[in-house]
Amino acid sequence: QVQLVESGGGVVQPGRSLRLSCAASGFTFSNYAMHWARLAPGRGLEWVAGMLNDGSEDYYADSVKGRFTISRDNSKRTLSLQMNNLRADDTAVYYCARGMGVGGYRPFDNWGQGTLVTVSS
Amino acid sequence: DIQMTQSPSTLSASVGDRVTITCRASESISNRLAWYQQKPGKAPELVIYKASSLESGVPSRFSGSGSGTEFTLTISGLQPDDFATYYCQQYNRYWTFGQGTKVEIK
């Protein structure tokens, strides 16, 4: 079955960096667009970033553009999120999610359990 | 950016009730709308996609309707397992979630 396992979360000071990873199994990773989304305390879900199956295009929410970078390694079935210049309002549980089917704009049909990022001095 | 507005923010209901959640898009998104269920401490789960298509394994008491800018999620005969927060999401241009609707026990 589809499994997505996030790692790399933790406590980090404002202005510092953190890299999240998502290990995928149970499906042909290179066939699917992949995304990061987050759930901040007391707030709703927010899409953060996405990348097409072949890595040819990436997309970012305005709130993270210029600070976060999404990448993938299809040979290792891994999705990553490099987060730079972190702010307190980036504190959230970060989820890795799979885009449904082939193609760009699709809903997310499988999610990981999430990894907590806390930005605090 | 496309904004998604859900109502109500909180809904109190009893087991067996029929409940409806509304989602409005700031511009037309055709039928490119999904609904997710999320329980505390758990990952979101896809319930409905393409406005009205039921995701595999989701009970038939869940249904979705709408197109353009107005959409609804209906749960016919609320079950104890359905108390959760529900989010709509547009995927017509990038991806945007609504602010969520918490369905709580009355």
Short mmCIF file of C-alpha atoms in Angstrom, two decimals:
data_model
loop_
_atom_site.label_atom_id
_atom_site.label_comp_id
_atom_site.label_asym_id
_atom_site.label_seq_id
_atom_site.Cartn_x
_atom_site.Cartn_y
_atom_site.Cartn_z
CA GLN A 1 0.00 0.00 0.00
CA VAL A 2 1.02 3.63 -0.41
CA GLN A 3 3.27 4.88 2.38
CA LEU A 4 4.65 8.35 2.88
CA VAL A 5 6.95 8.91 5.85
CA GLU A 6 8.15 12.39 6.75
CA SER A 7 11.25 13.17 8.77
CA GLY A 8 13.48 16.09 9.68
CA GLY A 9 11.21 18.17 11.86
CA GLY A 10 12.35 19.74 15.10
CA VAL A 11 12.87 22.98 17.00
CA VAL A 12 14.78 25.71 15.17
CA GLN A 13 15.50 29.36 15.87
CA PRO A 14 14.03 32.13 13.71
CA GLY A 15 16.16 32.85 10.68
CA ARG A 16 17.71 29.37 10.64
CA SER A 17 17.18 26.52 8.16
CA LEU A 18 15.72 23.03 8.22
CA ARG A 19 15.34 20.29 5.62
CA LEU A 20 12.39 17.92 5.59
CA SER A 21 12.31 14.60 3.79
CA CYS A 22 9.53 12.27 2.70
CA ALA A 23 10.24 8.61 1.90
CA ALA A 24 7.72 7.05 -0.47
CA SER A 25 6.88 3.39 -1.00
CA GLY A 26 4.11 1.22 -2.38
CA PHE A 27 3.70 3.04 -5.71
CA THR A 28 5.71 4.19 -8.73
CA PHE A 29 7.01 7.45 -7.26
CA SER A 30 8.21 8.85 -10.59
CA ASN A 31 4.65 8.80 -11.97
CA TYR A 32 3.14 11.24 -9.48
CA ALA A 33 3.31 14.91 -8.63
CA MET A 34 4.13 15.43 -4.95
CA HIS A 35 3.36 18.20 -2.49
CA TRP A 36 4.00 19.62 0.94
CA ALA A 37 1.16 21.04 3.02
CA ARG A 38 1.06 22.22 6.63
CA LEU A 39 -1.30 22.59 9.57
CA ALA A 40 -0.39 25.39 11.96
CA PRO A 41 -1.71 25.51 15.55
CA GLY A 42 -5.18 27.03 15.60
CA ARG A 43 -5.20 27.43 11.85
CA GLY A 44 -6.35 25.41 8.86
CA LEU A 45 -4.53 23.44 6.24
CA GLU A 46 -2.24 25.36 3.91
CA TRP A 47 -0.67 24.07 0.71
CA VAL A 48 3.05 24.93 0.75
CA ALA A 49 4.77 23.60 -2.37
CA GLY A 50 4.42 21.06 -5.17
CA MET A 51 6.52 19.46 -7.89
CA LEU A 52 5.58 17.57 -11.06
CA ASN A 53 6.48 13.90 -11.36
CA ASP A 54 9.59 14.49 -13.45
CA GLY A 55 10.78 17.53 -11.50
CA SER A 56 10.26 19.81 -14.51
CA GLU A 57 8.06 22.29 -12.66
CA ASP A 58 7.65 23.42 -9.09
CA TYR A 59 5.04 25.58 -7.42
CA TYR A 60 5.01 27.58 -4.19
CA ALA A 61 2.55 29.37 -1.95
CA ASP A 62 3.22 33.11 -1.72
CA SER A 63 3.91 32.73 2.01
CA VAL A 64 7.03 30.61 1.36
CA LYS A 65 8.18 31.73 -2.09
CA GLY A 66 11.86 32.64 -2.07
CA ARG A 67 12.47 30.90 1.28
CA PHE A 68 11.45 27.26 0.67
CA THR A 69 12.64 24.92 -2.10
CA ILE A 70 11.00 21.63 -3.02
CA SER A 71 13.00 18.89 -4.72
CA ARG A 72 12.76 15.21 -5.47
CA ASP A 73 15.01 12.26 -6.24
CA ASN A 74 13.03 9.71 -8.21
CA SER A 75 15.85 7.16 -8.01
CA LYS A 76 15.63 7.27 -4.21
CA ARG A 77 11.85 7.78 -4.06
CA THR A 78 12.34 10.82 -1.88
CA LEU A 79 10.73 14.25 -1.69
CA SER A 80 12.46 17.09 0.15
CA LEU A 81 11.65 20.58 1.40
CA GLN A 82 14.52 22.96 2.14
CA MET A 83 13.25 25.67 4.46
CA ASN A 84 15.42 28.78 4.88
CA ASN A 85 14.96 31.96 6.89
CA LEU A 86 12.32 30.33 9.05
CA ARG A 87 9.80 32.48 10.90
CA ALA A 88 7.59 31.86 13.90
CA ASP A 89 4.55 31.59 11.65
CA ASP A 90 6.15 28.63 9.85
CA THR A 91 5.52 26.58 13.00
CA ALA A 92 3.28 23.71 11.91
CA VAL A 93 2.95 20.02 11.22
CA TYR A 94 4.26 19.49 7.71
CA TYR A 95 2.69 16.78 5.56
CA CYS A 96 3.93 15.11 2.41
CA ALA A 97 1.08 14.32 0.00
CA ARG A 98 0.69 12.60 -3.36
CA GLY A 99 -1.14 14.18 -6.26
CA MET A 100 -3.91 11.97 -7.61
CA GLY A 101 -3.23 10.40 -10.98
CA VAL A 102 -0.97 11.76 -13.66
CA GLY A 103 -0.72 15.44 -14.40
CA GLY A 104 -0.42 18.81 -12.68
CA TYR A 105 -3.52 20.13 -10.98
CA ARG A 106 -4.93 17.21 -8.99
CA PRO A 107 -6.23 16.66 -5.44
CA PHE A 108 -4.11 14.82 -2.89
CA ASP A 109 -5.06 11.17 -2.48
CA ASN A 110 -2.47 9.99 0.04
CA TRP A 111 -0.82 11.79 2.95
CA GLY A 112 1.96 11.05 5.38
CA GLN A 113 1.51 11.34 9.14
CA GLY A 114 3.40 14.60 9.32
CA THR A 115 6.48 16.02 11.02
CA LEU A 116 6.38 18.91 13.49
CA VAL A 117 8.44 22.03 12.88
CA THR A 118 8.65 24.54 15.73
CA VAL A 119 10.33 27.89 15.10
CA SER A 120 11.17 29.51 18.40
CA SER A 121 14.03 31.32 20.09
CA ASP B 1 -4.96 33.88 -5.83
CA ILE B 2 -8.18 31.89 -5.52
CA GLN B 3 -9.73 32.21 -2.07
CA MET B 4 -11.95 29.49 -0.59
CA THR B 5 -14.54 30.34 2.06
CA GLN B 6 -16.27 27.63 4.07
CA SER B 7 -19.38 27.93 6.21
CA PRO B 8 -20.12 27.35 8.95
CA SER B 9 -16.83 27.30 10.88
CA THR B 10 -18.35 25.00 13.47
CA LEU B 11 -21.37 22.75 13.20
CA SER B 12 -23.00 21.00 16.15
CA ALA B 13 -24.96 17.89 15.22
CA SER B 14 -26.22 14.57 16.55
CA VAL B 15 -25.70 11.04 15.32
CA GLY B 16 -28.16 10.40 12.50
CA ASP B 17 -28.42 14.04 11.42
CA ARG B 18 -28.03 15.21 7.86
CA VAL B 19 -25.37 17.92 7.72
CA THR B 20 -24.30 20.23 4.92
CA ILE B 21 -21.12 22.27 4.61
CA THR B 22 -20.75 25.01 2.02
CA CYS B 23 -17.62 26.14 0.20
CA ARG B 24 -17.40 29.20 -2.04
CA ALA B 25 -14.59 30.03 -4.45
CA SER B 26 -13.57 33.61 -5.24
CA GLU B 27 -13.66 32.76 -8.97
CA SER B 28 -14.95 29.90 -11.07
CA ILE B 29 -13.05 26.64 -10.58
CA SER B 30 -15.32 24.45 -12.73
CA ASN B 31 -15.58 21.18 -10.79
CA ARG B 32 -11.98 21.12 -9.57
CA LEU B 33 -12.88 20.83 -5.92
CA ALA B 34 -12.03 18.26 -3.28
CA TRP B 35 -13.17 17.64 0.29
CA TYR B 36 -10.95 16.23 3.05
CA GLN B 37 -11.67 14.90 6.53
CA GLN B 38 -9.12 15.42 9.29
CA LYS B 39 -9.22 14.11 12.85
CA PRO B 40 -6.98 15.47 15.64
CA GLY B 41 -3.42 14.19 15.35
CA LYS B 42 -4.12 12.41 12.07
CA ALA B 43 -3.39 13.10 8.44
CA PRO B 44 -6.15 14.49 6.22
CA GLU B 45 -8.06 11.95 4.12
CA LEU B 46 -9.59 12.57 0.71
CA VAL B 47 -13.38 12.19 0.77
CA ILE B 48 -14.65 13.75 -2.47
CA TYR B 49 -12.86 14.89 -5.64
CA LYS B 50 -14.05 16.52 -8.85
CA ALA B 51 -16.81 18.09 -6.73
CA SER B 52 -18.96 14.96 -6.58
CA SER B 53 -16.81 11.83 -7.06
CA LEU B 54 -16.54 9.64 -3.99
CA GLU B 55 -13.02 8.49 -3.15
CA SER B 56 -12.61 4.72 -2.99
CA GLY B 57 -13.47 3.31 0.43
CA VAL B 58 -15.46 6.34 1.58
CA PRO B 59 -19.00 5.52 2.81
CA SER B 60 -21.85 6.44 0.50
CA ARG B 61 -23.43 8.70 3.15
CA PHE B 62 -20.92 11.31 1.96
CA SER B 63 -21.86 13.25 -1.16
CA GLY B 64 -20.70 16.38 -2.91
CA SER B 65 -22.28 18.77 -5.37
CA GLY B 66 -21.74 22.09 -7.11
CA SER B 67 -19.74 23.69 -9.87
CA GLY B 68 -18.33 27.09 -10.69
CA THR B 69 -18.08 28.92 -7.37
CA GLU B 70 -20.50 27.17 -4.98
CA PHE B 71 -20.09 23.68 -3.57
CA THR B 72 -21.56 21.56 -0.81
CA LEU B 73 -20.55 18.49 1.16
CA THR B 74 -23.45 16.53 2.64
CA ILE B 75 -23.29 13.75 5.20
CA SER B 76 -26.58 11.84 5.27
CA GLY B 77 -26.95 10.09 8.60
CA LEU B 78 -24.00 11.33 10.66
CA GLN B 79 -22.03 8.52 12.32
CA PRO B 80 -19.77 8.74 15.40
CA ASP B 81 -16.71 8.32 13.17
CA ASP B 82 -17.70 11.42 11.16
CA PHE B 83 -17.01 13.97 13.90
CA ALA B 84 -13.96 15.72 12.51
CA THR B 85 -12.84 18.85 10.67
CA TYR B 86 -13.62 19.07 6.96
CA TYR B 87 -11.71 21.15 4.43
CA CYS B 88 -12.53 22.02 0.85
CA GLN B 89 -9.68 22.49 -1.62
CA GLN B 90 -9.59 24.00 -5.09
CA TYR B 91 -7.08 22.61 -7.57
CA ASN B 92 -8.00 24.61 -10.65
CA ARG B 93 -5.06 26.97 -10.32
CA TYR B 94 -2.48 26.04 -7.75
CA TRP B 95 -4.05 24.65 -4.58
CA THR B 96 -6.01 26.44 -1.87
CA PHE B 97 -7.84 25.08 1.17
CA GLY B 98 -10.85 26.55 2.90
CA GLN B 99 -10.45 27.47 6.56
CA GLY B 100 -12.19 24.28 7.73
CA THR B 101 -15.49 23.27 9.32
CA LYS B 102 -15.43 21.44 12.63
CA VAL B 103 -18.32 18.99 13.00
CA GLU B 104 -18.82 18.46 16.71
CA ILE B 105 -21.20 16.46 18.86
CA LYS B 106 -24.31 18.39 19.91
#
